């Protein structure tokens, strides 16, 4: 329906219009078409302003509404539709088009509509307005003006005989409503879409948190942690009393975490001058420091907290390795299950079970995670290539920060990673130079700045960490490795198919193969037979291109050759050139740890095969009629993941750490604890985490000459020579642990007298303290 309003200036009609005759209708034909066009245009405009559309019944002729003017002016033809609202007026352009029909348009229009219904408008009592807008309805409701004379109007041009609500006048009143206003609402509206609810701030927060919790990366992180807890069990069963594999190197690394956190809170300038190896300086750099875990070392005090901290970081290191390899595989284009296979095979490869006592080797998850972030930041994927639209400078910068953090955990695996990144930067610079004219901004300025700043941060961290190690190598020439040591730790080719004793699946079966290896803890390098099989399948059936598969295979073979050290043609073309020319490479004594890169590349090859397998299974499941085998086919895609996880099961021992002697909580330093050796000193370092007294004891990858001389001199302790030497060194107290003397060079020392030496002897629990 449309609403109409006349353009009269205040007059009213003297009488109702007479019925239309045939002659009148005949005379109106020449101008009727023009009026109909004007009425049609007005109806369209009214419908647009009203927001509703009306339909005309077949055979009905629309009749214009006219209101006579007070001064006898011509009435405007009612072919226009007025908009509803306060003080709404008819469209001026449409009224002028209607007036073009002649001077008697209003009369003829009323004659034509003589058979139509009448509508009367009524002025509201007390209103000061002289005009009133009304709509003719089917209920023929009529109003009266101030003098009681009726005012009539005709239906609008689009009137179908259905009732409409009267429009509000300039005074805000509402006109007559139609009979159909009482009709029930359209039942079909119940099937329309419900309006979106207006969410409150708490509900928006809850929804955002819910989306975060079910995001792929959150689920992957939670799954990685859960899998790490299960695969390393019972590490967290008694985390304050036990350590994985043994209590020698893990005790040393527990002390490292505690020392870094303690000294950064108390005296950061003395970070590299630890409380061990007295009176040596730079002693914290005698082995890999795990400095990146220093924030964890700031929590808790004492040996029990140090053990708890170590065990938690041990589990989280496995979780990070799984998550990092998963992220890298996903970024390169692998599917979710394939990414899980890559992550599990990288973190739980059987050869890593022999490294359970080396947290700096287990803590390798930053390597694939940093590579994934850098690839994401540069919009690069192995499957889809370089996509500039997906570049993100923030991810690239974050990747450099993660790489710097990984380097701070130690150079044992961080140094090859640093050289790899240097090679990637070199190749990228060559590619940029080659494409700078063909491709506009192949990297982009924001990404270039992110790489520049991130690379500088990484280089600065590496340089600052390298200074103490170069200083140690200058002060202690015996700390440098020789080719003879490298040959001692270089594994044969059979090591790549031999599992360590900690493997639940292959440990007992490979006992004979381990017996022929010179140093089996560093030479049992099996990454998993399941991983070998999946990677071999990935060479022939994969989502990676053939060229990419060949590159991955070349990387596998190259890293295996490096891992063999001097066993691969004497290392003349592989390991020896790196050992002789790359700075810092001569500090790496175990070539077999290059197996870390072999495992990662094998995992990526396997991920390509598993992705293709999963895609084929989805196609087969979709084609099945009926589709009932579909779920079982999809479950088959989990078989590779389950096999990889099962092959990574372990029987790693978790021995109880010797309890801290009470004397360690009371005696001041500098001190010497006897007996002393590489393995015996590592628990002593852990016991010092209550007070961090300065002590001669300490264990690392090498033995300083001063420490070796102290051990040699004190074999005859207490005597004049040993006491005098220790006094000149600055040692004030010597603690002898009674229950550890058996079978050592110091056995029987407690029976020697101290008369005339100026030394006092005191019993403290199971220990004896000599105060010099």
XYZ file of C-alpha atoms in Angstrom:
772
model
C 0.000 0.000 0.000
C 1.095 3.619 -0.539
C 0.205 6.764 1.332
C -1.068 9.795 -0.561
C -1.396 13.455 0.301
C -2.772 16.276 -1.779
C -0.963 19.496 -2.613
C -3.970 21.650 -1.717
C -3.241 24.753 0.250
C -6.030 24.514 2.736
C -9.370 24.319 0.777
C -11.924 21.532 0.975
C -14.208 19.937 -1.619
C -17.772 21.368 -1.790
C -19.332 18.049 -2.610
C -18.570 14.475 -3.313
C -17.441 13.731 -6.884
C -20.188 12.476 -9.199
C -20.076 9.025 -10.729
C -18.013 8.728 -13.886
C -19.834 8.479 -17.243
C -18.727 6.837 -20.427
C -18.255 10.211 -22.187
C -16.047 11.415 -19.434
C -13.975 8.293 -19.566
C -13.733 8.613 -23.359
C -12.576 12.209 -23.180
C -9.966 11.330 -20.568
C -8.257 8.662 -22.731
C -5.677 10.970 -24.408
C -4.373 12.012 -21.021
C -5.094 8.850 -19.046
C -1.930 7.146 -20.147
C 0.190 10.058 -18.950
C -1.594 10.066 -15.646
C -1.210 6.304 -15.273
C 2.485 6.601 -15.904
C 2.697 9.329 -13.305
C 0.641 7.252 -10.861
C 2.839 4.227 -11.511
C 5.928 6.272 -10.802
C 4.375 7.654 -7.651
C 3.376 4.203 -6.449
C 6.926 3.001 -6.923
C 8.305 5.936 -4.993
C 5.787 5.415 -2.200
C 6.625 1.761 -1.932
C 10.305 2.614 -1.697
C 9.723 5.118 1.075
C 7.256 2.937 2.908
C 9.464 -0.107 2.734
C 6.482 -2.309 1.585
C 5.311 -3.479 -1.799
C 1.662 -3.621 -2.874
C -0.118 -5.628 -5.495
C -3.065 -4.512 -7.690
C -5.969 -6.868 -8.134
C -6.692 -7.879 -11.722
C -9.169 -5.466 -13.406
C -8.892 -2.760 -10.742
C -8.231 0.742 -11.970
C -6.369 2.968 -9.538
C -8.133 6.219 -8.693
C -6.237 9.350 -7.753
C -6.851 11.160 -4.505
C -7.683 14.854 -4.844
C -8.385 17.548 -2.360
C -9.836 20.813 -3.548
C -8.042 23.984 -2.680
C -9.676 26.762 -0.633
C -9.123 29.328 -3.412
C -10.385 27.057 -6.206
C -6.911 26.065 -7.362
C -6.522 23.129 -9.588
C -6.217 19.872 -7.697
C -3.088 17.920 -8.378
C -3.560 14.468 -9.868
C -3.195 11.733 -7.311
C -0.735 9.602 -9.311
C 2.017 10.134 -6.760
C 2.587 8.375 -3.471
C 3.453 10.326 -0.364
C 5.825 8.948 2.186
C 4.620 8.153 5.676
C 5.848 10.159 8.594
C 5.270 13.435 10.328
C 4.406 16.190 7.920
C 5.104 13.952 4.878
C 4.393 15.572 1.465
C 3.898 14.181 -2.001
C 6.821 13.994 -4.357
C 6.967 17.315 -6.211
C 8.238 15.889 -9.468
C 5.450 13.325 -9.625
C 2.782 15.965 -8.874
C 4.039 18.111 -11.737
C 3.885 15.146 -14.075
C 0.305 14.517 -13.042
C -0.669 18.178 -13.529
C 0.549 18.086 -17.118
C -2.731 16.414 -18.152
C -4.797 19.648 -18.104
C -6.783 21.923 -15.841
C -9.644 19.557 -15.118
C -7.460 16.607 -14.118
C -8.834 16.439 -10.621
C -12.449 16.471 -11.770
C -11.935 13.770 -14.381
C -9.970 11.661 -11.992
C -12.760 11.852 -9.461
C -15.288 10.961 -12.204
C -13.218 7.913 -13.112
C -13.095 6.807 -9.510
C -16.815 7.351 -8.921
C -17.404 3.648 -8.418
C -14.581 3.349 -5.954
C -14.658 3.505 -2.229
C -14.672 6.769 -0.305
C -12.275 7.695 2.426
C -12.691 10.597 4.707
C -10.080 12.262 6.801
C -10.616 13.867 10.089
C -8.675 16.608 11.694
C -7.627 15.977 15.240
C -9.455 18.116 17.743
C -7.376 20.980 18.973
C -4.813 20.682 16.173
C -3.572 23.876 14.620
C -2.710 22.261 11.292
C -4.932 23.157 8.344
C -4.026 20.099 6.276
C -4.167 16.486 7.118
C -2.765 13.459 5.427
C -5.039 10.465 5.120
C -5.190 7.173 3.376
C -8.382 5.676 2.027
C -8.978 2.261 3.544
C -11.428 -0.479 2.864
C -13.313 0.205 6.066
C -14.626 3.565 4.611
C -13.930 5.281 7.916
C -14.639 9.002 7.514
C -13.582 11.984 9.530
C -14.946 15.535 9.845
C -13.250 18.863 9.762
C -13.774 21.750 12.131
C -17.034 22.846 10.477
C -18.450 19.338 10.223
C -18.195 19.143 6.428
C -16.987 15.774 5.086
C -13.753 15.556 3.194
C -13.462 12.685 0.830
C -10.610 11.035 -0.890
C -10.080 8.122 -3.215
C -7.784 5.165 -2.986
C -4.185 5.502 -4.149
C -3.071 4.137 -7.470
C -1.604 0.969 -6.035
C -4.544 0.259 -3.695
C -5.683 -3.366 -3.846
C -8.598 -2.983 -1.489
C -6.618 -4.161 1.534
C -6.413 -2.109 4.675
C -3.407 -0.015 5.538
C -2.465 1.961 8.556
C -2.884 5.693 8.367
C 0.261 7.739 8.309
C 1.170 10.060 11.090
C 0.471 13.718 10.444
C 2.535 16.690 11.288
C 1.122 16.691 14.800
C 2.171 13.104 15.416
C -1.360 11.599 15.233
C -2.147 8.359 13.473
C -4.828 7.973 10.845
C -7.356 5.219 10.335
C -6.298 1.629 10.106
C -7.667 -1.018 7.749
C -9.798 -3.971 8.621
C -6.963 -6.404 7.922
C -4.920 -4.993 10.772
C -6.520 -7.558 13.075
C -5.467 -10.482 10.896
C -2.915 -12.879 12.482
C 0.749 -12.583 11.573
C 2.095 -14.464 8.611
C 2.907 -18.002 9.874
C 5.775 -18.326 7.397
C 7.785 -15.739 9.319
C 8.484 -18.446 11.901
C 10.707 -20.124 9.321
C 12.835 -17.034 8.780
C 16.339 -16.735 10.258
C 16.461 -15.667 13.864
C 18.183 -12.354 14.501
C 21.729 -12.596 15.762
C 21.824 -12.236 19.537
C 23.583 -9.199 20.936
C 26.518 -10.605 22.906
C 27.596 -9.005 26.109
C 31.255 -8.448 26.853
C 31.561 -11.512 29.132
C 29.989 -13.709 26.466
C 32.318 -12.276 23.828
C 35.284 -13.042 26.068
C 34.052 -16.579 26.682
C 33.555 -17.126 22.962
C 37.026 -15.796 22.151
C 38.583 -18.033 24.796
C 36.645 -20.992 23.428
C 37.907 -20.359 19.911
C 41.446 -20.080 21.271
C 41.191 -23.351 23.159
C 40.012 -25.317 20.124
C 42.506 -23.780 17.718
C 44.798 -26.217 15.944
C 47.968 -24.876 17.531
C 46.520 -24.966 21.036
C 45.363 -28.550 20.529
C 48.770 -29.463 19.105
C 50.541 -27.909 22.100
C 48.327 -29.686 24.629
C 48.703 -32.990 22.789
C 52.494 -32.542 22.692
C 52.661 -32.007 26.448
C 50.347 -34.962 27.165
C 52.385 -37.234 24.889
C 55.620 -36.055 26.523
C 54.337 -36.911 29.988
C 53.381 -40.417 28.833
C 56.496 -41.115 26.792
C 58.908 -39.954 29.526
C 57.078 -41.644 32.401
C 58.013 -42.117 35.253
C 60.001 -38.866 35.123
C 57.233 -36.960 36.893
C 56.390 -39.727 39.333
C 59.034 -38.702 41.914
C 60.456 -35.523 40.378
C 62.151 -34.339 43.599
C 64.194 -37.495 44.137
C 64.980 -39.155 40.805
C 66.669 -38.248 37.528
C 66.354 -39.923 34.105
C 69.080 -42.353 32.995
C 71.663 -41.563 35.737
C 72.501 -38.919 38.319
C 75.847 -37.704 36.930
C 75.355 -35.440 33.925
C 71.739 -34.690 34.942
C 73.048 -33.496 38.348
C 75.475 -31.192 36.572
C 72.715 -29.780 34.404
C 70.393 -29.393 37.381
C 73.122 -27.255 38.976
C 73.491 -25.253 35.745
C 69.805 -24.324 35.748
C 69.981 -23.356 39.417
C 73.207 -21.342 39.069
C 72.047 -19.257 36.113
C 68.802 -18.308 37.844
C 70.528 -17.589 41.163
C 73.350 -15.441 39.826
C 71.152 -13.408 37.477
C 69.021 -12.453 40.479
C 71.939 -11.674 42.788
C 75.040 -10.652 40.785
C 74.685 -10.931 36.997
C 78.239 -9.700 36.414
C 79.566 -12.962 37.888
C 77.536 -15.221 35.603
C 80.530 -16.884 33.977
C 82.512 -17.174 37.231
C 80.557 -19.936 38.900
C 80.992 -21.281 42.419
C 82.649 -24.448 41.069
C 86.198 -25.181 39.831
C 87.702 -22.747 42.342
C 89.909 -20.775 41.733
C 89.299 -20.893 37.966
C 87.479 -18.082 36.151
C 85.002 -18.464 33.296
C 84.118 -21.854 34.800
C 80.455 -21.663 33.758
C 81.656 -21.989 30.150
C 83.437 -25.279 30.757
C 80.400 -27.044 29.215
C 77.115 -26.147 27.531
C 75.278 -23.841 29.895
C 71.532 -24.235 29.166
C 71.411 -20.481 29.763
C 68.090 -20.208 27.950
C 66.440 -21.967 30.892
C 67.612 -19.306 33.371
C 64.072 -17.972 34.012
C 63.111 -21.406 35.339
C 66.210 -21.398 37.545
C 64.936 -18.317 39.341
C 62.185 -20.386 40.961
C 63.050 -22.472 43.990
C 66.161 -23.022 46.110
C 68.055 -26.162 47.041
C 68.685 -29.618 45.562
C 65.095 -30.851 45.666
C 63.829 -27.822 43.781
C 66.714 -28.208 41.345
C 65.666 -31.814 40.636
C 62.036 -30.841 40.230
C 63.016 -28.059 37.838
C 65.193 -30.375 35.775
C 62.529 -33.061 35.439
C 59.889 -30.541 34.375
C 62.204 -29.051 31.763
C 63.111 -32.561 30.597
C 59.452 -33.320 29.858
C 58.780 -29.908 28.308
C 61.837 -30.282 26.072
C 60.276 -33.395 24.533
C 56.968 -31.553 24.134
C 58.663 -28.609 22.399
C 60.515 -30.932 20.041
C 57.237 -32.599 19.060
C 55.430 -29.302 18.611
C 58.295 -27.684 16.686
C 58.602 -30.513 14.162
C 54.798 -30.586 13.795
C 54.735 -26.857 13.076
C 57.531 -27.169 10.519
C 55.842 -30.038 8.675
C 52.516 -28.176 8.628
C 54.137 -24.990 7.359
C 55.848 -26.892 4.569
C 52.497 -28.309 3.425
C 51.955 -31.595 5.265
C 48.600 -32.646 6.720
C 47.772 -32.803 10.415
C 48.403 -36.515 10.874
C 51.569 -36.284 8.805
C 52.723 -33.377 10.962
C 52.107 -35.486 14.047
C 54.204 -38.278 12.532
C 57.045 -35.836 11.865
C 56.806 -34.445 15.403
C 56.716 -37.815 17.169
C 59.515 -39.301 15.064
C 61.717 -36.262 15.733
C 61.189 -36.171 19.515
C 61.074 -39.911 20.255
C 63.541 -41.427 17.813
C 65.157 -44.476 19.452
C 68.680 -43.039 19.188
C 67.675 -40.111 21.411
C 66.950 -42.514 24.277
C 70.716 -42.842 24.757
C 70.852 -39.045 25.191
C 68.302 -38.940 28.008
C 71.023 -37.779 30.400
C 71.962 -34.848 28.161
C 69.318 -32.155 28.440
C 71.223 -29.893 26.049
C 70.761 -32.533 23.324
C 67.130 -33.271 24.180
C 66.404 -29.521 24.099
C 66.281 -29.303 20.314
C 62.693 -28.188 19.694
C 63.712 -24.603 19.001
C 65.393 -25.703 15.760
C 62.305 -26.852 13.797
C 60.120 -24.221 15.490
C 62.421 -21.394 14.413
C 62.588 -22.783 10.868
C 58.784 -22.994 10.770
C 58.422 -19.383 11.919
C 60.983 -18.135 9.422
C 59.282 -20.031 6.597
C 55.905 -18.647 7.691
C 57.261 -15.117 7.837
C 58.673 -15.366 4.328
C 55.515 -16.907 2.881
C 57.406 -20.009 1.807
C 56.180 -23.574 1.733
C 57.757 -26.703 0.332
C 54.465 -27.747 -1.220
C 53.243 -24.366 -2.494
C 56.491 -22.478 -3.007
C 56.947 -18.787 -2.404
C 53.715 -16.833 -1.891
C 54.372 -13.107 -1.333
C 50.802 -12.507 -0.161
C 51.452 -14.698 2.886
C 54.550 -12.864 4.082
C 54.498 -11.671 7.668
C 57.440 -9.757 9.078
C 56.409 -10.442 12.674
C 56.687 -14.204 12.250
C 60.116 -13.848 10.657
C 61.395 -11.722 13.536
C 59.938 -14.180 16.060
C 61.730 -16.993 14.244
C 65.072 -15.240 14.721
C 64.341 -14.773 18.424
C 63.534 -18.469 18.853
C 66.733 -19.340 16.997
C 68.723 -17.095 19.355
C 67.086 -18.781 22.352
C 67.954 -22.215 20.954
C 71.574 -21.128 20.540
C 71.674 -20.021 24.191
C 70.966 -23.602 25.300
C 74.347 -24.753 24.057
C 76.684 -24.942 21.088
C 76.617 -28.733 21.015
C 73.653 -28.680 18.641
C 73.347 -24.913 18.316
C 76.547 -24.407 16.321
C 75.496 -26.530 13.287
C 72.129 -24.747 13.451
C 73.865 -21.367 13.351
C 75.869 -22.357 10.283
C 72.721 -23.654 8.604
C 70.985 -20.302 9.140
C 74.054 -18.524 7.807
C 73.834 -20.662 4.672
C 70.118 -19.920 4.287
C 70.815 -16.181 4.563
C 73.526 -16.451 1.929
C 71.265 -18.345 -0.485
C 68.413 -15.898 0.139
C 70.692 -12.949 -0.601
C 71.731 -14.548 -3.894
C 68.086 -15.206 -4.812
C 67.124 -11.634 -3.961
C 69.955 -10.254 -6.061
C 68.990 -12.474 -8.997
C 65.288 -11.531 -8.848
C 65.524 -7.872 -7.975
C 64.757 -6.840 -11.571
C 62.351 -9.588 -12.612
C 60.270 -9.618 -9.425
C 59.332 -6.366 -7.731
C 60.337 -6.468 -4.086
C 60.696 -10.257 -3.749
C 61.112 -9.846 0.007
C 59.591 -6.464 0.841
C 61.072 -3.758 3.029
C 59.258 -4.735 6.212
C 60.387 -8.335 5.884
C 63.884 -7.168 4.990
C 64.053 -5.058 8.153
C 62.679 -7.930 10.246
C 65.375 -10.226 8.862
C 68.041 -7.598 9.385
C 67.106 -6.862 12.995
C 66.408 -10.517 13.818
C 69.671 -11.614 12.232
C 71.566 -8.978 14.217
C 69.958 -10.188 17.450
C 70.858 -13.780 16.625
C 74.437 -12.831 15.716
C 74.824 -10.701 18.849
C 73.626 -13.531 21.094
C 75.961 -15.962 19.360
C 78.924 -13.597 19.650
C 78.307 -12.816 23.325
C 78.000 -16.508 24.126
C 81.082 -17.393 22.090
C 83.408 -14.984 23.910
C 83.597 -17.052 27.136
C 84.186 -20.272 25.186
C 87.007 -18.775 23.122
C 88.508 -17.426 26.350
C 88.331 -20.871 27.945
C 89.969 -22.472 24.909
C 92.847 -19.963 25.188
C 93.322 -20.461 28.927
C 92.898 -24.249 28.768
C 94.407 -25.721 25.603
C 93.416 -29.184 26.768
C 89.764 -28.190 26.360
C 90.098 -28.266 22.551
C 89.182 -31.490 20.767
C 91.561 -33.377 18.571
C 90.984 -35.544 15.535
C 91.959 -38.499 17.704
C 88.988 -37.820 20.000
C 86.724 -37.335 17.007
C 87.782 -40.735 15.680
C 87.077 -42.313 19.069
C 83.471 -41.087 18.986
C 82.845 -41.597 15.240
C 80.254 -44.358 14.682
C 80.371 -46.944 11.901
C 77.572 -47.354 9.355
C 76.071 -50.165 11.417
C 75.280 -47.628 14.136
C 72.448 -46.234 12.000
C 70.631 -49.548 12.390
C 71.420 -50.203 16.065
C 69.167 -49.124 18.921
C 70.356 -48.185 22.425
C 69.673 -50.347 25.459
C 66.924 -47.928 26.609
C 64.679 -48.879 23.657
C 61.758 -51.013 24.829
C 61.234 -52.557 21.369
C 64.771 -53.080 20.086
C 66.974 -52.801 23.203
C 67.420 -56.512 23.966
C 67.355 -57.562 20.317
C 70.309 -55.299 19.473
C 72.472 -56.245 22.434
C 74.940 -58.120 20.232
C 75.187 -55.263 17.748
C 75.961 -52.811 20.541
C 78.712 -55.021 21.901
C 80.898 -54.486 18.832
C 80.623 -50.687 18.952
C 83.599 -48.906 20.577
C 81.439 -46.417 22.517
C 77.823 -47.450 22.118
C 76.169 -44.538 24.054
C 77.177 -42.224 21.201
C 77.065 -44.754 18.365
C 73.603 -46.318 18.578
C 71.926 -44.025 16.065
C 68.779 -45.829 14.922
C 66.094 -43.219 14.052
C 63.453 -45.947 13.793
C 62.719 -48.645 11.269
C 59.181 -47.307 10.865
C 60.619 -43.914 10.014
C 62.993 -45.494 7.507
C 60.058 -47.278 5.841
C 57.839 -44.188 5.712
C 60.670 -42.069 4.333
C 61.446 -44.681 1.685
C 57.785 -44.695 0.686
C 57.927 -40.917 0.515
C 60.485 -41.153 -2.266
C 57.870 -42.741 -4.562
C 54.481 -41.656 -3.193
C 54.330 -38.178 -1.741
C 52.814 -34.729 -1.997
C 56.301 -33.288 -2.433
C 57.602 -32.843 -5.948
C 60.250 -35.241 -7.209
C 62.921 -32.557 -7.083
C 62.044 -31.784 -3.462
C 62.198 -35.447 -2.507
C 65.656 -35.694 -4.042
C 66.818 -32.651 -2.090
C 65.532 -34.176 1.144
C 67.243 -37.466 0.329
C 70.503 -35.629 -0.386
C 70.221 -33.916 2.999
C 69.696 -37.275 4.713
C 72.776 -38.786 3.098
C 74.923 -35.718 3.753
C 74.056 -35.545 7.446
C 74.662 -39.272 7.804
C 78.100 -38.822 6.278
C 78.844 -35.987 8.705
C 77.514 -38.081 11.578
C 80.050 -40.815 10.793
C 82.886 -38.345 11.444
C 86.211 -39.811 10.372
C 84.623 -43.185 9.562
C 83.392 -41.946 6.169
C 86.533 -42.106 3.995
C 88.533 -40.704 6.861
C 86.296 -37.647 6.940
C 88.558 -35.927 4.401
C 85.631 -34.627 2.348
C 83.034 -34.209 5.065
C 83.855 -33.728 8.747
C 87.563 -32.896 8.713
C 87.276 -29.739 6.526
C 84.613 -28.406 8.896
C 86.730 -29.341 11.912
C 89.742 -27.484 10.558
C 88.170 -24.362 9.048
C 84.851 -23.509 10.719
C 85.283 -21.540 13.973
C 84.094 -23.508 16.970
C 83.602 -26.787 15.115
C 86.645 -28.295 16.819
C 84.721 -28.085 20.110
C 82.251 -30.760 18.952
C 83.584 -34.155 19.987
C 80.587 -36.364 19.081
C 79.835 -36.404 15.331
C 76.956 -38.832 15.867
C 74.762 -36.002 17.165
C 74.403 -34.826 13.566
C 71.778 -37.579 13.498
C 69.406 -34.916 14.780
C 69.271 -33.400 11.290
C 68.987 -36.801 9.650
C 65.952 -37.571 11.797
C 64.290 -34.260 10.954
C 64.767 -34.733 7.204
C 63.544 -38.321 7.348
C 60.463 -37.074 9.200
C 59.723 -34.563 6.435
C 60.044 -37.274 3.789
C 57.688 -39.449 5.802
C 55.255 -36.537 6.233
C 54.959 -36.204 2.456
C 54.053 -39.870 2.135
C 51.551 -39.831 5.008
C 49.874 -36.702 3.618
C 49.397 -38.364 0.249
C 48.131 -41.517 1.956
C 45.564 -39.578 4.001
C 44.353 -37.733 0.904
C 43.861 -41.020 -0.931
C 41.957 -42.486 2.023
C 39.582 -39.513 2.055
C 38.909 -40.005 -1.641
C 38.162 -43.690 -1.173
C 35.906 -42.991 1.812
C 33.937 -40.454 -0.203
C 33.450 -42.879 -3.097
C 32.161 -45.769 -0.996
C 28.476 -46.673 -1.372
C 27.235 -47.251 1.276
C 29.754 -45.111 3.202
C 29.931 -47.343 6.291
C 33.609 -48.321 5.840
C 34.538 -44.597 5.802
C 35.337 -44.196 9.519
C 37.456 -47.326 9.508
C 39.384 -46.098 6.498
C 40.023 -42.803 8.240
C 41.239 -44.604 11.351
C 43.768 -46.377 9.157
C 45.539 -43.055 8.672
C 46.537 -43.143 12.360
C 48.487 -46.391 11.943
C 51.792 -44.690 10.915
C 51.574 -42.374 13.919
C 50.904 -45.231 16.314
C 53.819 -47.251 14.923
C 56.215 -44.322 15.314
C 55.094 -43.724 18.891
C 55.355 -47.416 19.822
C 58.879 -47.622 18.453
C 59.835 -44.675 20.663
C 58.828 -46.396 23.925
C 61.638 -46.589 26.462
C 62.888 -48.418 29.535
C 65.040 -45.529 30.725
C 66.050 -45.983 34.375
C 65.291 -43.268 36.922
C 67.750 -43.730 39.782
C 67.343 -42.001 43.138
C 69.782 -39.131 43.583
C 72.035 -39.387 46.670
C 70.669 -37.234 49.444
C 72.424 -33.985 50.248
C 74.724 -34.309 53.294
C 73.796 -31.978 56.119
C 77.328 -30.597 56.166
C 76.748 -28.965 52.774
C 74.227 -26.635 54.379
C 76.589 -25.367 57.061
C 80.207 -25.309 55.838
C 81.500 -22.156 54.197
C 83.745 -21.932 51.182
C 86.151 -21.998 49.556
C 86.011 -25.698 50.198
C 87.066 -29.059 48.822
C 84.907 -32.158 48.992
C 86.713 -35.502 48.945
C 86.754 -37.919 47.259
C 86.765 -36.042 43.952
C 86.412 -37.166 40.339
C 84.458 -36.268 37.216
C 81.387 -38.302 38.177
C 81.651 -37.849 41.944
C 81.824 -34.063 41.690
C 78.606 -33.653 39.707
C 76.268 -34.554 42.612
C 78.387 -32.262 44.834
C 77.616 -29.403 42.480
C 73.907 -30.178 42.897
C 74.261 -30.232 46.704
C 75.724 -26.710 46.662
C 72.491 -25.162 45.341
C 71.444 -24.148 48.858
C 74.270 -21.654 49.430
C 76.435 -21.862 46.282
C 79.672 -21.959 48.292
C 82.839 -21.669 46.274
C 84.418 -25.104 45.838
C 87.236 -26.785 43.992
C 84.905 -29.549 42.853
C 83.251 -29.528 39.474
C 82.504 -31.734 36.484
C 82.515 -30.783 32.794
C 83.663 -31.946 29.403
C 87.307 -31.530 30.416
C 89.379 -31.328 33.601
C 91.327 -28.084 34.249
C 94.968 -28.540 35.164
C 94.491 -26.852 38.531
C 91.747 -29.281 39.503
C 93.765 -32.266 38.363
C 96.707 -31.087 40.478
C 94.514 -30.654 43.565
C 93.247 -34.202 43.224
C 96.768 -35.488 42.875
C 98.135 -33.529 45.836
C 95.313 -34.379 48.233
C 95.632 -38.130 47.848
C 97.959 -37.967 50.879
C 95.740 -35.565 52.806
C 96.076 -34.641 55.605
C 99.834 -34.059 55.506
C 102.050 -30.980 55.495
C 102.407 -30.755 51.702
C 98.700 -31.072 50.887
C 97.618 -28.734 53.673
C 100.151 -26.098 52.634
C 99.111 -26.358 48.992
C 95.430 -25.952 49.808
C 96.122 -22.966 52.061
C 98.076 -21.220 49.315
C 95.203 -21.975 46.909
C 92.741 -20.311 49.290
C 90.814 -23.367 50.480
C 89.542 -22.988 54.068
C 87.633 -26.243 54.643
C 87.975 -29.824 53.462
C 84.872 -32.027 53.701
C 85.374 -35.779 53.595
C 82.310 -37.910 52.858
C 82.855 -41.095 54.811
C 80.449 -43.307 52.841
C 82.076 -42.488 49.478
C 85.705 -43.258 50.276
C 85.609 -46.956 49.495
C 87.492 -47.918 46.347
C 88.970 -44.433 45.807
C 92.567 -43.175 46.195
C 91.491 -41.371 49.388
C 90.432 -44.550 51.186
C 91.973 -44.667 54.674
C 92.635 -40.925 54.929
C 90.432 -40.633 58.025
C 92.935 -42.738 59.987
C 95.757 -40.217 59.503
C 96.585 -37.845 62.386
C 96.454 -34.058 62.119
C 98.889 -33.261 64.934
C 101.213 -30.373 64.208
C 99.408 -29.324 61.048
C 97.361 -26.516 62.587
C 94.204 -28.249 61.391
C 91.051 -28.915 63.424
C 88.853 -31.903 62.753
C 85.085 -32.025 63.345
C 82.479 -34.726 62.877
C 79.266 -33.490 61.195
C 76.886 -36.372 60.624
C 78.449 -38.838 58.191
C 81.063 -36.304 57.124
C 84.323 -35.090 58.603
C 85.293 -31.425 58.278
C 88.949 -30.350 58.337
C 89.272 -26.631 59.004
C 92.520 -25.291 57.625
